[in-house]
Coordinates of C-alpha atoms in Angstrom, one line a residue:
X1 CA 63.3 22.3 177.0
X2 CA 64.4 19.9 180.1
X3 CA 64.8 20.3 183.8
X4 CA 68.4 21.1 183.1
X5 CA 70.0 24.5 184.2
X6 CA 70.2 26.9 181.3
X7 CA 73.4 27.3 179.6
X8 CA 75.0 30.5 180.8
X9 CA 76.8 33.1 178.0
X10 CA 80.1 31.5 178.0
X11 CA 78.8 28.0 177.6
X12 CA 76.9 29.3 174.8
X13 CA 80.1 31.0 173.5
X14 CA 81.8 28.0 173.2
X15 CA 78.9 26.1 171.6
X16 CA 79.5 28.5 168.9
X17 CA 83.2 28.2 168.6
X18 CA 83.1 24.5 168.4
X19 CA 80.5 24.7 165.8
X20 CA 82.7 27.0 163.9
X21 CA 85.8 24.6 164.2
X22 CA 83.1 21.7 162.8
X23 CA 82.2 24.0 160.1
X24 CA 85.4 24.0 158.9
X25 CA 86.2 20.7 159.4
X26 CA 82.9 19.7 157.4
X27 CA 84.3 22.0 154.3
X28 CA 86.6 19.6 153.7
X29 CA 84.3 16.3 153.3
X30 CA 82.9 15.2 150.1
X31 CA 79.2 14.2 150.1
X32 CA 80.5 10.4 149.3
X33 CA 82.9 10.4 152.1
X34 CA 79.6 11.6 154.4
X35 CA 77.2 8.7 152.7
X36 CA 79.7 5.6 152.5
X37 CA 80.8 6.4 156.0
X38 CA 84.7 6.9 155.3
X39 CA 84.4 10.5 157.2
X40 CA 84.3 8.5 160.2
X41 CA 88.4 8.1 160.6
X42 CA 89.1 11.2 159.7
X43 CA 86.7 12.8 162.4
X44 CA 88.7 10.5 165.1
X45 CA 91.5 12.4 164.5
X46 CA 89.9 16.0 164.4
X47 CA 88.0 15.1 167.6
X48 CA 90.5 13.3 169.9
X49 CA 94.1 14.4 168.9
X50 CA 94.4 17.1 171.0
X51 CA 91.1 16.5 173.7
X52 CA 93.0 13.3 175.0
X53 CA 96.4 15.6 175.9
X54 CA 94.2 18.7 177.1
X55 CA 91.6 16.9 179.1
X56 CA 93.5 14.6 181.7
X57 CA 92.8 13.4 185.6
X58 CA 94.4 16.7 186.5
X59 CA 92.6 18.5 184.3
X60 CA 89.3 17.3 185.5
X61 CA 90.8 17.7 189.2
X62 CA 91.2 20.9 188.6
X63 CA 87.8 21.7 187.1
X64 CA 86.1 19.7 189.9
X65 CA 87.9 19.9 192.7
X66 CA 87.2 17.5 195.7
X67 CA 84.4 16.1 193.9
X68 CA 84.1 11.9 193.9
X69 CA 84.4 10.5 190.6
X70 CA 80.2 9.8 190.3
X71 CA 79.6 13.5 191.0
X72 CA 82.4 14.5 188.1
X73 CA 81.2 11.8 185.6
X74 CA 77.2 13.6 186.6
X75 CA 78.6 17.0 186.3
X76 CA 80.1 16.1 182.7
X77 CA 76.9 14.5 181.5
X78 CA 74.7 17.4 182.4
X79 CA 77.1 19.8 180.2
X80 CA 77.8 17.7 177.3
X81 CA 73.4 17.3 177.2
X82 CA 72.9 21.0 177.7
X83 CA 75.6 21.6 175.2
X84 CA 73.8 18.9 172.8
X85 CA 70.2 20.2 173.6
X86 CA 71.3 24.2 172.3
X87 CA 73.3 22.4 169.5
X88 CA 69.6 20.7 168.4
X89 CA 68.4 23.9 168.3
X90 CA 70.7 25.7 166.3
X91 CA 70.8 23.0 163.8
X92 CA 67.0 22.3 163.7
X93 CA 66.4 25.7 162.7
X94 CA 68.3 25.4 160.1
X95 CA 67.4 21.9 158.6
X96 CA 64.2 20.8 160.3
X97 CA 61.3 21.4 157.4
X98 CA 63.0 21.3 154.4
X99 CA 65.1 18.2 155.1
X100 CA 61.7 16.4 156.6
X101 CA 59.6 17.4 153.5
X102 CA 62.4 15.6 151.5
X103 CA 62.9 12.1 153.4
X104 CA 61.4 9.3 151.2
X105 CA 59.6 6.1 152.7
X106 CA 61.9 4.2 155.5
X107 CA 64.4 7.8 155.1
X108 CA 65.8 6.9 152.2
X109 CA 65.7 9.9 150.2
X110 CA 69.3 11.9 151.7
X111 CA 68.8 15.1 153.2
X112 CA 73.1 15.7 152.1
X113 CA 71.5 16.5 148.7
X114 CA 70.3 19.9 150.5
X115 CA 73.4 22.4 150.0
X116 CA 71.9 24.4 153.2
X117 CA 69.9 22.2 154.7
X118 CA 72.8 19.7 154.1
X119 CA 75.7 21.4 155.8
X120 CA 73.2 21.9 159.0
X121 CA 72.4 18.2 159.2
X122 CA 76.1 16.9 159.2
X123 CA 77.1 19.6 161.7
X124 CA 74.6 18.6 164.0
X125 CA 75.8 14.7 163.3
X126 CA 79.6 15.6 163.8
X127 CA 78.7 17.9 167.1
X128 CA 76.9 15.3 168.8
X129 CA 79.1 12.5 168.1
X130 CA 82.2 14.4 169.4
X131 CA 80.4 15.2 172.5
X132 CA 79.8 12.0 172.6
X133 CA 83.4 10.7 172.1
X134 CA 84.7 13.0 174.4
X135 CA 82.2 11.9 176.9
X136 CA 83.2 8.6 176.9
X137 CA 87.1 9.4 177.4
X138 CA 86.1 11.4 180.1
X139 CA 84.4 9.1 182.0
X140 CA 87.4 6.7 181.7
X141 CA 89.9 9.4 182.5
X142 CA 88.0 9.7 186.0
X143 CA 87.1 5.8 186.7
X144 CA 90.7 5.4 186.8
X145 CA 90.5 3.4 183.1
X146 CA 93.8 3.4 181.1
X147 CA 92.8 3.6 177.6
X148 CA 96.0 4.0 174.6
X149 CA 94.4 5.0 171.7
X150 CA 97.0 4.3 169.4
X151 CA 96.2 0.2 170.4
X152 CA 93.1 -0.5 168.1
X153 CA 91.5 -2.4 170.6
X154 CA 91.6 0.7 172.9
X155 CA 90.0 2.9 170.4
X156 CA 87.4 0.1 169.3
X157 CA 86.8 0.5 173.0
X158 CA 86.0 3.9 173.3
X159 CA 83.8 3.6 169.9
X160 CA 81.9 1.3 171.3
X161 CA 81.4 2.9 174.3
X162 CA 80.6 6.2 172.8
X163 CA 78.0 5.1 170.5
X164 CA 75.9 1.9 172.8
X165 CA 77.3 -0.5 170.6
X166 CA 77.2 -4.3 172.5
X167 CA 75.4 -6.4 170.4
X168 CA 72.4 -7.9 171.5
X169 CA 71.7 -6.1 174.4
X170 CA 72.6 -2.6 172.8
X171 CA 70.4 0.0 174.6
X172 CA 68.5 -2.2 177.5
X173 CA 68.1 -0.1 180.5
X174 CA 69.1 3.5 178.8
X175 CA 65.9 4.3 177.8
X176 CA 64.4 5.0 181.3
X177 CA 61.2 6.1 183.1
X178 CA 62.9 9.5 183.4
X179 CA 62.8 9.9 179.1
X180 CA 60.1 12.2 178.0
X181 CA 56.9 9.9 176.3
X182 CA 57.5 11.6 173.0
X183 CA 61.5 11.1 172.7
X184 CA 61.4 7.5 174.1
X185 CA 60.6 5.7 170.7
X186 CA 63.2 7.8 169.3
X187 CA 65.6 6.6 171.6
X188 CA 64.8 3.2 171.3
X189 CA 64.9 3.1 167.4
X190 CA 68.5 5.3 167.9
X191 CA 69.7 2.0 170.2
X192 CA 67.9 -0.7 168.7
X193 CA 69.9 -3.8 167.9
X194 CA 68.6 -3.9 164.1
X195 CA 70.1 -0.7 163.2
X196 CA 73.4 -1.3 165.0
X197 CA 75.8 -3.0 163.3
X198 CA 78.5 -3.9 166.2
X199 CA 81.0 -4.4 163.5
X200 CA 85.1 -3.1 163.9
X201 CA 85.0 -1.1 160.9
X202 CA 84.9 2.2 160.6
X203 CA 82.8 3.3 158.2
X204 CA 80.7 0.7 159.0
X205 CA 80.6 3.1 162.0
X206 CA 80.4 6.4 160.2
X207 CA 77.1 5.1 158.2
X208 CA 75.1 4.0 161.4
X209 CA 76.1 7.6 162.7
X210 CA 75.0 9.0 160.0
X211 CA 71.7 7.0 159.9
X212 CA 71.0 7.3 163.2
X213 CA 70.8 11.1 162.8
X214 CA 68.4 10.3 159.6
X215 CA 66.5 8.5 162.2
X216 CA 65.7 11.8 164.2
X217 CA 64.2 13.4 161.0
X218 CA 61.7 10.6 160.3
X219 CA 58.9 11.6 163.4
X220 CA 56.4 13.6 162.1
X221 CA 56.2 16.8 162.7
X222 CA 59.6 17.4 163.9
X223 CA 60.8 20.3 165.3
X224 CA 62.8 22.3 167.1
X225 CA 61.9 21.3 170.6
X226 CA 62.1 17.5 169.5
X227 CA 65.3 18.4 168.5
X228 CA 66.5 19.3 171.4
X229 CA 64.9 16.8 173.4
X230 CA 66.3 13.7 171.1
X231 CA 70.1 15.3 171.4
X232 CA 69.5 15.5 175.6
X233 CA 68.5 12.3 176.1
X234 CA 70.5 10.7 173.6
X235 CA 73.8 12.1 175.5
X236 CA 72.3 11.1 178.6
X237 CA 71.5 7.4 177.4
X238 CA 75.3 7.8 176.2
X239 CA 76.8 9.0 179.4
X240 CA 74.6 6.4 181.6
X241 CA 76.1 3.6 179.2
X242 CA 79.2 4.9 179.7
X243 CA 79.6 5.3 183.3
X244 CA 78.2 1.5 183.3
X245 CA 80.8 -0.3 181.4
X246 CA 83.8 2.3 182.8
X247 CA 82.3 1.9 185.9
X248 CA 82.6 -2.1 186.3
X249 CA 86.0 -1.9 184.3
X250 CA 87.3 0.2 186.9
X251 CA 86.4 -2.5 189.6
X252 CA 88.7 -4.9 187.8
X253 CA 91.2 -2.2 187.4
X254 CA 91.5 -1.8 191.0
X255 CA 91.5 -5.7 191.4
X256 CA 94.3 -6.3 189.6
X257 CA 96.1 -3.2 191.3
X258 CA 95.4 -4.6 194.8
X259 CA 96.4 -8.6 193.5
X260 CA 99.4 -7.6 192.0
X261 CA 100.5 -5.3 195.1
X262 CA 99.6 -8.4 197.4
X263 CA 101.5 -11.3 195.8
X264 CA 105.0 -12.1 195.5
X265 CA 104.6 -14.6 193.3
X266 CA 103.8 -13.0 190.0
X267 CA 104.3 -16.3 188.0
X268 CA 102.2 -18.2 189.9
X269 CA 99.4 -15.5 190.4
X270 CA 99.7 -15.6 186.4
X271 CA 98.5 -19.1 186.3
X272 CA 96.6 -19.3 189.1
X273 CA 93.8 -16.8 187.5
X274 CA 94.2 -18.6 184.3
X275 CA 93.9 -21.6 185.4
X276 CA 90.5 -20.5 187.3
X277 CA 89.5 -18.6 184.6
X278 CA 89.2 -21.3 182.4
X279 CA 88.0 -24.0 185.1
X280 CA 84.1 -23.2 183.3
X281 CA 85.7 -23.9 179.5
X282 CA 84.9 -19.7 179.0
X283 CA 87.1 -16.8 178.9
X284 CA 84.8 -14.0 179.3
X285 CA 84.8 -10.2 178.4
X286 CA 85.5 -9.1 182.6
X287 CA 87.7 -11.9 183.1
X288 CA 90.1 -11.2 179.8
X289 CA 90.5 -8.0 180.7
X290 CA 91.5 -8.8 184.2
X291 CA 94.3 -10.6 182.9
X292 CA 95.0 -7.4 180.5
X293 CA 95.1 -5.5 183.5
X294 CA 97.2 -8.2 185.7
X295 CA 100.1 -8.4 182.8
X296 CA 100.2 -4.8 182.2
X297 CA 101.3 -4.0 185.9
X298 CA 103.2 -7.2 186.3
X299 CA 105.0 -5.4 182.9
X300 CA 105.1 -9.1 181.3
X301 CA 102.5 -8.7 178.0
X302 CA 104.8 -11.4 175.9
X303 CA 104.7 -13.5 179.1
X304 CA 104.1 -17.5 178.4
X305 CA 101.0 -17.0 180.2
X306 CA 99.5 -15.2 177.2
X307 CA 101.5 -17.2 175.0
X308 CA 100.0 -20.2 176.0
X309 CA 96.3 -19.6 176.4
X310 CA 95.2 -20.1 173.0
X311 CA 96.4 -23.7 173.2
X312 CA 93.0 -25.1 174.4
X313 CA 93.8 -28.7 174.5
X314 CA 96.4 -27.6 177.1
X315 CA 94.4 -26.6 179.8
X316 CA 94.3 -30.3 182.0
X317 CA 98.3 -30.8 181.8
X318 CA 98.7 -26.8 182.5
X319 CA 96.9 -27.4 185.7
X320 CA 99.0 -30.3 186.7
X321 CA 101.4 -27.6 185.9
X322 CA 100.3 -25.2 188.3
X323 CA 99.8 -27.3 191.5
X324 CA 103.3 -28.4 191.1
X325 CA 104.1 -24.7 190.9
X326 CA 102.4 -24.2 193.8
X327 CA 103.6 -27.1 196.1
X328 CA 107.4 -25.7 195.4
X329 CA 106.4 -22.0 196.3
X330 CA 107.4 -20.9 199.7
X331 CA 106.0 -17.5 201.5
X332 CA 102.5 -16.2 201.9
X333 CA 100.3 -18.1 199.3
X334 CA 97.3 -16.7 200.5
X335 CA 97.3 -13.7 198.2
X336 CA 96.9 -16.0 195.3
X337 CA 93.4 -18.0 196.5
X338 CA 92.4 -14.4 197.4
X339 CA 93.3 -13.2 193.1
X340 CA 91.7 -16.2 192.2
X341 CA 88.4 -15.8 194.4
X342 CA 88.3 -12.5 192.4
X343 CA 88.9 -14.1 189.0
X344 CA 86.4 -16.7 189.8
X345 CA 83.8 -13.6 190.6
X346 CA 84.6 -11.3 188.3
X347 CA 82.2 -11.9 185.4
X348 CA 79.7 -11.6 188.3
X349 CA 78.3 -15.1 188.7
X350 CA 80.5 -18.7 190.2
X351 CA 80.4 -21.8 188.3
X352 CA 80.4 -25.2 190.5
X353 CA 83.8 -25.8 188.4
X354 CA 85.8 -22.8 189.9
X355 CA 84.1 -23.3 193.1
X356 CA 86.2 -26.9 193.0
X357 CA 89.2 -25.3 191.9
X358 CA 89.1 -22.9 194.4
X359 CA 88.8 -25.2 197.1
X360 CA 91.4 -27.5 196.2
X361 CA 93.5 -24.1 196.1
X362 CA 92.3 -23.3 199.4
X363 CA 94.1 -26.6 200.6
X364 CA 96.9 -25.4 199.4
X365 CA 97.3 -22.0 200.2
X366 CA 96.9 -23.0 204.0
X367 CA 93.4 -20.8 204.0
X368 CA 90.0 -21.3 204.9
X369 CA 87.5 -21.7 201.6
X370 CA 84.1 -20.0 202.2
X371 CA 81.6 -20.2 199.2
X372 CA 79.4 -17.3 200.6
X373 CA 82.4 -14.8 200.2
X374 CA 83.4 -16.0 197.1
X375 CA 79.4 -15.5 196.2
X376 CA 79.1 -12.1 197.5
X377 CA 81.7 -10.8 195.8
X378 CA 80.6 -12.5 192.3
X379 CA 77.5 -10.2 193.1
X380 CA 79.3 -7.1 193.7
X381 CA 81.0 -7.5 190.8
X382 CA 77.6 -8.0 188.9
X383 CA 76.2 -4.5 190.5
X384 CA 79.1 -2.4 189.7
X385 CA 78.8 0.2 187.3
X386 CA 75.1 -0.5 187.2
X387 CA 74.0 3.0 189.4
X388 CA 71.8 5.1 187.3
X389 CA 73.1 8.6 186.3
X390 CA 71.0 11.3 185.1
X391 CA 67.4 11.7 185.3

């Protein structure tokens, strides 16, 4: 099966129970809702309601106690695969040969038309992605990463996340050395760009689940070893993913935690990270979400900081803004060039623009400007997250 440590009777136990809540869960879908995707929403509910309450930081704690955060997010990987490898298993058996006898050229023929055949195939498609939903809110439970899932954007979050879905680089680097030769192309054609539409709808979501577990029926000779294999891996490529993006949103977490402890001048630390952010002309993904983060603790959302940062034309006469800002503050300024070195880094690579607005806030902060810091810690922020997990 895999290198990983057989499940023991109670982990098989509760393989079966969650299979049985699935079961009934799948008793109430039509076969429409399951082909056009709608199922999807639904599902959301049936999968996270509860999890989210039960499974908290002092739930995992508790589980794992004294263990870093890496070793948890590892520990929670290896269970959700072995509980996704036995899953294959059980569900194979059940669909494998009939369902793969019936798939017409490029899968189009629907193995849902199978009553039995049909009600193993969309367990094994709702058990896997729940483990793989619930995987994901793990891992941002223990990096520390404050998700609401009653904010869309949150919950499109967590989709993503759970699923590999990031455009154009969807599934580089998850298919590893470490994959077995006979599940990689799998793998690949499960994370592929062309049949991953990174789109916020969804049941635009729900279909692509539902096609990528066509996908696993479509190799020859499938059974229920490949199965299992395809399940493993796949929650392993999921976790690894996972633990990546959590993992660098964590470091700006902690960023704007420390920036905001620091300064005593939360207006002007507002302004001073927007005004470096948008010293290239770009607001990007690491550097919005820093200021998510930054207004959040600074409990000012609605501020005129946000207000104002859709008004592009702006920018120049902002900036004048801010250095007369700055030349009235009084105190320690030096918190502020220290938030904006980290705005400036936080996308993981310095443009020569911020580098000129940084040392020109430098000057006035009364501190030393030094390039190779700011440098250094654009490449830390461009390695974090990025530590392998799983084998």
């Amino acid at each position: 099966m895999t290198d990983d440590a057989e499940p023991d009777q109670s982990e098989r136990q509760q393989i079966r129970d969650e299979l049985g809540r699935l079961q009934k869960f799948a008793r109430g879908l039509r076969l429409d809702e399951v082909r056009d995707g709608t199922w999807f929403s639904e599902f959301l509910r049936h999968s996270l309601d509860s999890y989210v309450h039960k499974v908290d930081a002092a739930y995992l704690q508790r589980k794992y106690p004294g263990l870093p955060a890496d070793a948890v997010a590892q520990a929670r990987i290896d269970l959700a695969a072995r509980y996704a490898s036995v899953e294959g298993g059980l569900s194979a058996g059940a669909y494998t040969g009939l369902v793969a006898a019936t798939l017409g050229s490029g899968g189009g023929a629907s193995p849902l038309t199978l009553p039995g055949a049909g009600a193993s195939f969309v367990l094994d498609l709702l058990f896997v992605s729940q483990l793989q939903l619930r995987l994901a809110h793990d891992i941002a439970v223990l990096y520390r990463v404050p998700l609401d899932l009653e904010d869309p954007e949150d919950l499109w979050k967590l989709i993503r996340v759970a699923f590999v879905i990031k455009g154009r680089e969807t599934g580089r680097g998850l298919v590893g050395k470490g994959v077995p030769a006979l599940v990689r192309p799998v793998l690949k054609m499960i994370y592929s760009q062309e049949t991953m539409a990174a789109a916020r709808s969804l049941p635009v979501v729900g279909k692509y689940l539902l096609q990528r577990n066509v996908i696993k029926l479509t190799i020859p000779a499938v059974g229920v070893p490949l199965s299992m294999a395809i399940n493993h891996w796949s929650i392993r490529s999921a976790g690894a993913y996972a633990v990546r993006l959590f993992g660098q949103e964590a470091a700006i977490v902690e960023a704007a935690r420390r920036m905001t402890a620091r300064s005593d001048h939360p207006a002007e630390l507002l302004w001073v990270l927007w005004m470096t952010i948008k010293a290239d002309g770009l607001v990007h993904e690491h550097e919005r979400l820093l200021l998510k983060h930054v207004t959040g603790l600074l409990g000012d959302p609605e501020s005129e900081l946000v207000a104002l940062t859709e008004l592009e034309e702006t920018v120049n006469r902002q900036r004048d803004q801010v250095w007369a800002l700055l030349e009235a503050a009084e105190g320690d300024l030096g918190p502020l060039y220290e938030a904006a070195t980290e705005a400036a880094a936080v996308d993981g690579k310095i443009n020569v623009n911020e580098l000129t607005v940084l040392r020109r806030l430098a000057g006035h902060c009364l501190v030393e400007f030094d390039e190779a810091a700011i440098r250094a810690k654009a490449t830390l922020y461009g390695s974090a997250g990025s530590r392998p997990v799983g084998r």
